[in-house]
Short mmCIF file of C-alpha atoms and ligand atoms in Angstrom, two decimals:
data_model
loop_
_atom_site.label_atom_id
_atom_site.label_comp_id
_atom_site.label_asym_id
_atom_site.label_seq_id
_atom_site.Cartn_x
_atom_site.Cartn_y
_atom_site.Cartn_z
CA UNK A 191 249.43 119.73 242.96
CA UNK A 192 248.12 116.31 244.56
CA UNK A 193 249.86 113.98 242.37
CA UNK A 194 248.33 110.51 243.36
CA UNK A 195 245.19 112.24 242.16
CA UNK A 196 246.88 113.15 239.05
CA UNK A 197 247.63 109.55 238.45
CA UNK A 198 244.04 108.17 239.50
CA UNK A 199 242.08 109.42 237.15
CA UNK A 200 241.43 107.31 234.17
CA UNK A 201 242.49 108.69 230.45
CA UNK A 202 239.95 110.44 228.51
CA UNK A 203 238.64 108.90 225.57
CA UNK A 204 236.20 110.30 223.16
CA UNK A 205 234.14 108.49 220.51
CA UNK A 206 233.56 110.15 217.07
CA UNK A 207 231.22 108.75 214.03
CA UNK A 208 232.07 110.15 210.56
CA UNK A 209 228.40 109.93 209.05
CA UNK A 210 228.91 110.03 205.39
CA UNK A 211 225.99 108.90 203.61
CA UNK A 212 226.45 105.91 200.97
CA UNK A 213 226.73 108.36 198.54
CA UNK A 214 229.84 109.81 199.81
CA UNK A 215 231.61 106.39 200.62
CA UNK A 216 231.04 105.47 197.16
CA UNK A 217 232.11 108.82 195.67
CA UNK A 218 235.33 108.58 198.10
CA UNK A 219 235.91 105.04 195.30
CA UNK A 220 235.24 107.07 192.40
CA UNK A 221 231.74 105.44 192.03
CA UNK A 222 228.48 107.70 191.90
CA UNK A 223 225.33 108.19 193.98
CA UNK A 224 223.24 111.13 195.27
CA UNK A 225 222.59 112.23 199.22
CA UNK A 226 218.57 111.34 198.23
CA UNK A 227 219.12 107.55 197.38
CA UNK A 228 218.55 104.67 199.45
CA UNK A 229 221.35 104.67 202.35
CA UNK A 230 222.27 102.22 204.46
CA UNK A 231 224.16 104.22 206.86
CA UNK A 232 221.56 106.58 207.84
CA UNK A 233 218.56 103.57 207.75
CA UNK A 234 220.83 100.69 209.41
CA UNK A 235 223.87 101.95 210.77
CA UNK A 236 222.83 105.48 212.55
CA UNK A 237 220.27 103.30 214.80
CA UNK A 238 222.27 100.85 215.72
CA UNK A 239 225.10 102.74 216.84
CA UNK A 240 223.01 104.55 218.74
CA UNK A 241 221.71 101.42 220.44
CA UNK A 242 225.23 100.17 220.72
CA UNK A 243 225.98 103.63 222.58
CA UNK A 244 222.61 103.49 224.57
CA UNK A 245 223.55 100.09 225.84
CA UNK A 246 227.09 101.16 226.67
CA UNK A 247 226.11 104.47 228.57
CA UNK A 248 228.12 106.23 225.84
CA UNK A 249 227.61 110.04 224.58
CA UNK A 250 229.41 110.32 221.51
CA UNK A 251 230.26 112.88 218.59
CA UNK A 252 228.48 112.45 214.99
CA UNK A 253 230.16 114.04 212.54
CA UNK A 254 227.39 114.78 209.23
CA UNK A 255 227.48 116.21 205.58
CA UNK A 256 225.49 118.61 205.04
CA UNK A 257 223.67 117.48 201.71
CA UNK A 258 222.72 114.81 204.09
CA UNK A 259 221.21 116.80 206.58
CA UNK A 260 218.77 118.40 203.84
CA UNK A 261 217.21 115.02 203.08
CA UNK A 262 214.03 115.15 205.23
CA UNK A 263 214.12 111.39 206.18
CA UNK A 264 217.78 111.83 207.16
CA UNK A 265 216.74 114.58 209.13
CA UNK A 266 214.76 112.51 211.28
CA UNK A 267 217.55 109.88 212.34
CA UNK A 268 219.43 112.85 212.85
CA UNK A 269 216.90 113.91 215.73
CA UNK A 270 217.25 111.17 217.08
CA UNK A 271 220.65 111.12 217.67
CA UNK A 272 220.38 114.77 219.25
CA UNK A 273 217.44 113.46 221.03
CA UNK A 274 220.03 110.70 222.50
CA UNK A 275 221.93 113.23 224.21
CA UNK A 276 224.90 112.89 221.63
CA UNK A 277 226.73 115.68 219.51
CA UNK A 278 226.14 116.80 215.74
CA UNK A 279 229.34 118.15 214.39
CA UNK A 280 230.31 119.51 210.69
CA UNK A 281 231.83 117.51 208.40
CA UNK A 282 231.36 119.49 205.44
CA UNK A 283 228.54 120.60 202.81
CA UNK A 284 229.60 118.43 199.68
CA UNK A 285 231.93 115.81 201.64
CA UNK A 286 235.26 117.23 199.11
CA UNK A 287 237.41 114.96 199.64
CA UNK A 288 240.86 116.99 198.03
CA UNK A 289 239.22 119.73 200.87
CA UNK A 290 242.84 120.44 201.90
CA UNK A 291 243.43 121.05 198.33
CA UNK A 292 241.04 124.01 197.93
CA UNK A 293 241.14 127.99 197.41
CA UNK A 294 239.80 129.49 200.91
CA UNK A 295 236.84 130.55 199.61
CA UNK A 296 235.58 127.28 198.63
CA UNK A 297 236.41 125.86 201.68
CA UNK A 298 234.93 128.85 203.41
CA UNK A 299 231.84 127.59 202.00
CA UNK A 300 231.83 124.03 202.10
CA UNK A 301 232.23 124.56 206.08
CA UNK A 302 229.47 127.71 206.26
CA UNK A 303 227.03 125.61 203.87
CA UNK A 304 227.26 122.83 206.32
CA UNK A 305 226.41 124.70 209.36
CA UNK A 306 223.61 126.83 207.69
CA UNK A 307 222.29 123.63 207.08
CA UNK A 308 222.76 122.33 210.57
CA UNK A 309 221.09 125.27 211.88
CA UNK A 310 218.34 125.33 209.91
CA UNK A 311 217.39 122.06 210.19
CA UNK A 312 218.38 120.70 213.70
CA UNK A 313 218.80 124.07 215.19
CA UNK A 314 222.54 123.06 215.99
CA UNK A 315 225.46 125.45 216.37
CA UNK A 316 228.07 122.92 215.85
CA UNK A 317 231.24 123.35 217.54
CA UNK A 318 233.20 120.92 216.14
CA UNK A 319 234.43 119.89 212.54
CA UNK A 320 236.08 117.27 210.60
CA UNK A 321 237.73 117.50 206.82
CA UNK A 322 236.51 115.08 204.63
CA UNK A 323 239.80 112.82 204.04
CA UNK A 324 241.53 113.88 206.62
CA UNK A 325 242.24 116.52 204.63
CA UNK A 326 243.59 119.49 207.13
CA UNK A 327 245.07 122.65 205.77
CA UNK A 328 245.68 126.23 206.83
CA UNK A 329 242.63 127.66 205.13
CA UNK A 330 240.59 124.94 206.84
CA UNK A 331 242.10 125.88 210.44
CA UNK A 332 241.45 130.36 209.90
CA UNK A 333 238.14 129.36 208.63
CA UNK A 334 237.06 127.54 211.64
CA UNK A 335 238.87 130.32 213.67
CA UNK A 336 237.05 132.88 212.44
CA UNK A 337 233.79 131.63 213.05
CA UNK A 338 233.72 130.63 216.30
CA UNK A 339 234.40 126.78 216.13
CA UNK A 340 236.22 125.57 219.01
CA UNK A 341 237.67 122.53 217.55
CA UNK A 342 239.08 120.82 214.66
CA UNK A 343 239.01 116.81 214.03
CA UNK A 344 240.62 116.28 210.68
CA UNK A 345 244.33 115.58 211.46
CA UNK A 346 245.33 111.96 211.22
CA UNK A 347 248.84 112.31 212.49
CA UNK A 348 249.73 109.05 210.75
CA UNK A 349 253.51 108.50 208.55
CA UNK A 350 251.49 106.26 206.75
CA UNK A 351 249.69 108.75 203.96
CA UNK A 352 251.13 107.68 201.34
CA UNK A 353 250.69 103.92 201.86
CA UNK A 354 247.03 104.29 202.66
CA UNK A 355 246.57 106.87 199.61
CA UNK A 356 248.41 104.02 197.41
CA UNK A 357 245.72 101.49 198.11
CA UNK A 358 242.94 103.91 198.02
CA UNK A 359 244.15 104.37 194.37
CA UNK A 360 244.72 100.57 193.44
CA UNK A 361 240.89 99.87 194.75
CA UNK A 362 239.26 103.27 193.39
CA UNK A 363 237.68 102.26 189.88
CA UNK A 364 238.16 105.79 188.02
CA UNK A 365 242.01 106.54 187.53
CA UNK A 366 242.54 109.67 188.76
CA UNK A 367 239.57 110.05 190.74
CA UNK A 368 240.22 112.00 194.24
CA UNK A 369 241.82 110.32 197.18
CA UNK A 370 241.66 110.44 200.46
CA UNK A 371 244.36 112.87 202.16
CA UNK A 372 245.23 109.89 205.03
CA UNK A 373 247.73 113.07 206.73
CA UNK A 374 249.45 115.00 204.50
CA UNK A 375 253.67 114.40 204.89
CA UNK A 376 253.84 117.43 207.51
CA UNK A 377 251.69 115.76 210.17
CA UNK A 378 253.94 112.76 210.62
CA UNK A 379 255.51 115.15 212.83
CA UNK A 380 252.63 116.59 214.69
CA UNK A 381 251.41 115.98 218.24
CA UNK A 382 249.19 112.98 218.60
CA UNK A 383 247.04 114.09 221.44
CA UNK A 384 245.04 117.71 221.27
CA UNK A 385 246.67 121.01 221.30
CA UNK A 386 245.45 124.40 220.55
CA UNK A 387 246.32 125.54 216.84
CA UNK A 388 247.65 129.13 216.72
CA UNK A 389 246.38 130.16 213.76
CA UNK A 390 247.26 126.99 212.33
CA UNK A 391 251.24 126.95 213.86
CA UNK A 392 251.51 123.79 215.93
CA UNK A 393 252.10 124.47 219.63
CA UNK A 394 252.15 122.10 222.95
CA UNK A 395 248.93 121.68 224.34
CA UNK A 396 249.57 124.13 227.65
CA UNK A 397 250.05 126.62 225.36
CA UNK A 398 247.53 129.76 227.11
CA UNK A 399 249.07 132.30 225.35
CA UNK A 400 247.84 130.94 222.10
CA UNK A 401 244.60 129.50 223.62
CA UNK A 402 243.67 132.95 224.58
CA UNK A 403 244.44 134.42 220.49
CA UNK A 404 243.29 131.36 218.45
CA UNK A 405 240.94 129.34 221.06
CA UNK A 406 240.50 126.31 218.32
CA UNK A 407 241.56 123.10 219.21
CA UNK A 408 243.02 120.45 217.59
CA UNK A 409 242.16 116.93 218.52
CA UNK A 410 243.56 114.69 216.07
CA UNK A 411 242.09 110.36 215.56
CA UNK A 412 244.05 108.30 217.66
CA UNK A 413 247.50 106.53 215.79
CA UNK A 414 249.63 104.09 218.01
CA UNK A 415 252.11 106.07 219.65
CA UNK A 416 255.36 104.97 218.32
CA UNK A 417 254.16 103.77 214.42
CA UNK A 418 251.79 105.89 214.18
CA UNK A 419 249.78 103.24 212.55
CA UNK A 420 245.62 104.60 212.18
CA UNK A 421 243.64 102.18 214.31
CA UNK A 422 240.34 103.59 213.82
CA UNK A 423 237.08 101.98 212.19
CA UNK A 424 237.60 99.85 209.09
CA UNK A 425 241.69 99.73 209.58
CA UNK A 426 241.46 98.65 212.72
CA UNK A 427 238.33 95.88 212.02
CA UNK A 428 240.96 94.62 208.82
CA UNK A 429 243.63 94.34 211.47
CA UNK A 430 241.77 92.57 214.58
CA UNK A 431 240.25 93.46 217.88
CA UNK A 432 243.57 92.21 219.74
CA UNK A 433 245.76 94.92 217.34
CA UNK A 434 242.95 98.05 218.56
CA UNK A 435 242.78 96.66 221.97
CA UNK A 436 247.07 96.87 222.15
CA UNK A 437 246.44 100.29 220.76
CA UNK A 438 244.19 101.57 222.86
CA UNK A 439 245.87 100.25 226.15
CA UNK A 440 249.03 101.68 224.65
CA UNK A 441 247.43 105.28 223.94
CA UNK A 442 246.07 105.47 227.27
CA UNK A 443 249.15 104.74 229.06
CA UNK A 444 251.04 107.28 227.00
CA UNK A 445 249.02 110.07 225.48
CA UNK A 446 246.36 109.98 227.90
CA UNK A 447 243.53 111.01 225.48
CA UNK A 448 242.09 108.48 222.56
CA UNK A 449 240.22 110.19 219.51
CA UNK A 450 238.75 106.64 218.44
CA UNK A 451 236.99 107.33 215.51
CA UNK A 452 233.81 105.31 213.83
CA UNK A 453 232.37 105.61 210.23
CA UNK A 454 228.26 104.52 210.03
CA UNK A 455 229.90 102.77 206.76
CA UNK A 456 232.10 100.52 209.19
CA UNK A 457 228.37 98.48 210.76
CA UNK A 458 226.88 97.86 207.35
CA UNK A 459 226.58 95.00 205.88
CA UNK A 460 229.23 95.36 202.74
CA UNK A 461 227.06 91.97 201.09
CA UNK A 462 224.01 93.87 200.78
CA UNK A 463 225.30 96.65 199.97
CA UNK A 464 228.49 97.22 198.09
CA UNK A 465 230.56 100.12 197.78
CA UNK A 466 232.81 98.65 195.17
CA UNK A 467 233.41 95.32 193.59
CA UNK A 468 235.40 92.40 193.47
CA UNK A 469 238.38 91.73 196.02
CA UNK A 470 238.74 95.16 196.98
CA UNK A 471 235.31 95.24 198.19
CA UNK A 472 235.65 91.91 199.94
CA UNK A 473 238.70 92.73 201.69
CA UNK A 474 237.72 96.09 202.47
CA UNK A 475 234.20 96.00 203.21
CA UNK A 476 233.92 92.50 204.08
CA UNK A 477 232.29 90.79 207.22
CA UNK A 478 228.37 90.97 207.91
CA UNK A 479 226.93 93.57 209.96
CA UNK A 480 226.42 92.15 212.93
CA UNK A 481 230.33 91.15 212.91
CA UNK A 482 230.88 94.20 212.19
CA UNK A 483 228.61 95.72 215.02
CA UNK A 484 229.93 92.61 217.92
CA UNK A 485 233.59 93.55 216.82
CA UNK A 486 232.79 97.48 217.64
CA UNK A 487 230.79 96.80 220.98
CA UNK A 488 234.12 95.16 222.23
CA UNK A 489 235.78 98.29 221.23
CA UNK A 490 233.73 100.62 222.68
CA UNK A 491 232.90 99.01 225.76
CA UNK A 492 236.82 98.12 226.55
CA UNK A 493 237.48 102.08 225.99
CA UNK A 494 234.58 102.77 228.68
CA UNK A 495 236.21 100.48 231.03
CA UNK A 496 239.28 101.77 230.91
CA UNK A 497 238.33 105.79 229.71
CA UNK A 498 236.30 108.64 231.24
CA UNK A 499 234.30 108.72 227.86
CA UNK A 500 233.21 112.49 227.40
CA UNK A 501 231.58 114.44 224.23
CA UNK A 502 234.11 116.35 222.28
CA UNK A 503 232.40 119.49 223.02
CA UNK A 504 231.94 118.96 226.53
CA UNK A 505 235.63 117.96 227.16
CA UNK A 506 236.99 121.13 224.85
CA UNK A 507 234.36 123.14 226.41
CA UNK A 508 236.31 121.96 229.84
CA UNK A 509 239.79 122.91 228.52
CA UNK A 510 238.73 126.16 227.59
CA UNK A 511 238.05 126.97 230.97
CA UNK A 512 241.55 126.08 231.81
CA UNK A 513 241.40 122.57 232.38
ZN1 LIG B 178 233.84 111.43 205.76
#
């Protein structure tokens, strides 16, 4: 093998947005609203992500619910994001966020709901798919098996679950209300950069013998390498642009492959429209949305400088082939 080749060419990096509607963001705080309201994040955020991405020569992954994708105006933002050139992957019918938590056949259906919808409506066969909340289990892995995805988003390899889950409890209004998975306790352990799932066992990512049974993919969001620590959308705006650039740098050097996630709730503006109330919602959703949107432009364009940027398909499609 030519090695100095090996070492010339750049880390890949891809860039995921988690579409939930409004709706779903609030739900996720144990507040209500329904797929048909008024939604920032399909009306503000959708287009100017995709301008950010435009003006960054970036194709990207978008990641949307399907109740979402049944709402005809939604539907048309969503064609324009396909029209873009980016992906549409599944992330969910009903956005459950204790997904991890369900019998099979309700996740069997949440997923297949999802991509009925996509196909009926944007004529996409989506190859990739995301739990909401992080929320990866078993069931969710033979589903996807079974019906021909070839890759799974939803592990956040992070030792920090139970930390973020605490807060996501102390801001959600409704006691008792679902929270977010954030990794269950047996990912701390898991590899931080893809590898192929054999039905569901964890195995290195050279693995052919299981990539030739079980050809789905894991390719987990980006933690820092030795913490662990998330450094995707919102975390990483709360903890600076210096923090995600370390990370990134630091991920590159190491793992050699960046899942840096996005949610369309990360570029509005949390004034106009709030999620929650009080401190929580200033602390969490603070910042205008053009802060919000300069802060991640850096981001994003750093990660081009420094990445070959490729769509999730594309690059599994690539490593299905054999590399
Ligand atoms: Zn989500």
């Amino acid at each position: 093998m030519d090695r100095s080749n090996e070492t010339d060419r750049p880390p890949t990096a891809v860039i995921q947005v988690d579409v939930d509607g409004f709706w779903a963001v609030r739900r996720c705080y144990g507040r209500g609203g329904r797929p048909e309201d008024e939604d920032p994040v399909y009306r503000e955020a959708v287009p100017a992500l995709l301008e950010m991405f435009r003006g960054l020569g970036i194709s990207a992954t978008f990641f949307v619910v399907g109740a979402d994708v049944q709402v005809p105006w939604k539907r048309k933002i969503l064609e324009k994001v396909l029209d873009a050139g980016h992906e549409v992957a599944n992330h969910s019918f009903n956005h459950a966020l204790q997904m991890g938590q369900l019998e099979r056949k309700q996740v069997e259906s949440e997923i297949l709901d999802c991509q009925q919808a996509l196909i009926e409506v944007l004529q996409v066969q989506a190859r990739g798919f995301r739990a909401p909340g992080y929320s990866c289990s078993l069931p969710v892995l033979e589903v996807l098996e079974r019906n021909g995805f070839w890759y799974d988003a939803s592990l956040l390899p992070t030792r920090w679950g139970s930390v973020l889950r605490w807060i996501a409890r102390r801001i959600s209004v409704a006691p008792g209300s679902p929270v977010p998975q954030f990794g269950a306790r047996r990912n701390r352990k898991s590899g931080i950069g893809p590898f192929w799932t054999a039905g569901g066992a964890k195995s290195g990512p050279n693995e052919k013998l299981a990539c030739q049974i079980f050809p789905l993919m894991e390719v987990p969001v980006s933690v820092t390498p030795r913490l662990r620590f998330p450094m995707h959308g919102g975390i990483g705006f709360l903890l600076g642009k210096r923090y995600v650039m370390r990370a990134v740098g630091a991920i590159g050097r190491t793992v050699r492959f960046l899942n840096y996630v996005i949610h369309g709730m990360d570029v509005v503006d949390g004034q106009r429209w709030p999620v929650i109330s009080g401190w929580g919602q200033r602390w969490l959703f603070g910042g205008s949305g053009a802060t919000r949107l300069k802060f991640f432009t850096a981001v994003c364009s750093h990660i081009r400088e420094h990445f070959e940027v490729v769509r999730t398909d594309r690059w599994v499609e690539r490593m299905r082939k054999g590399g």
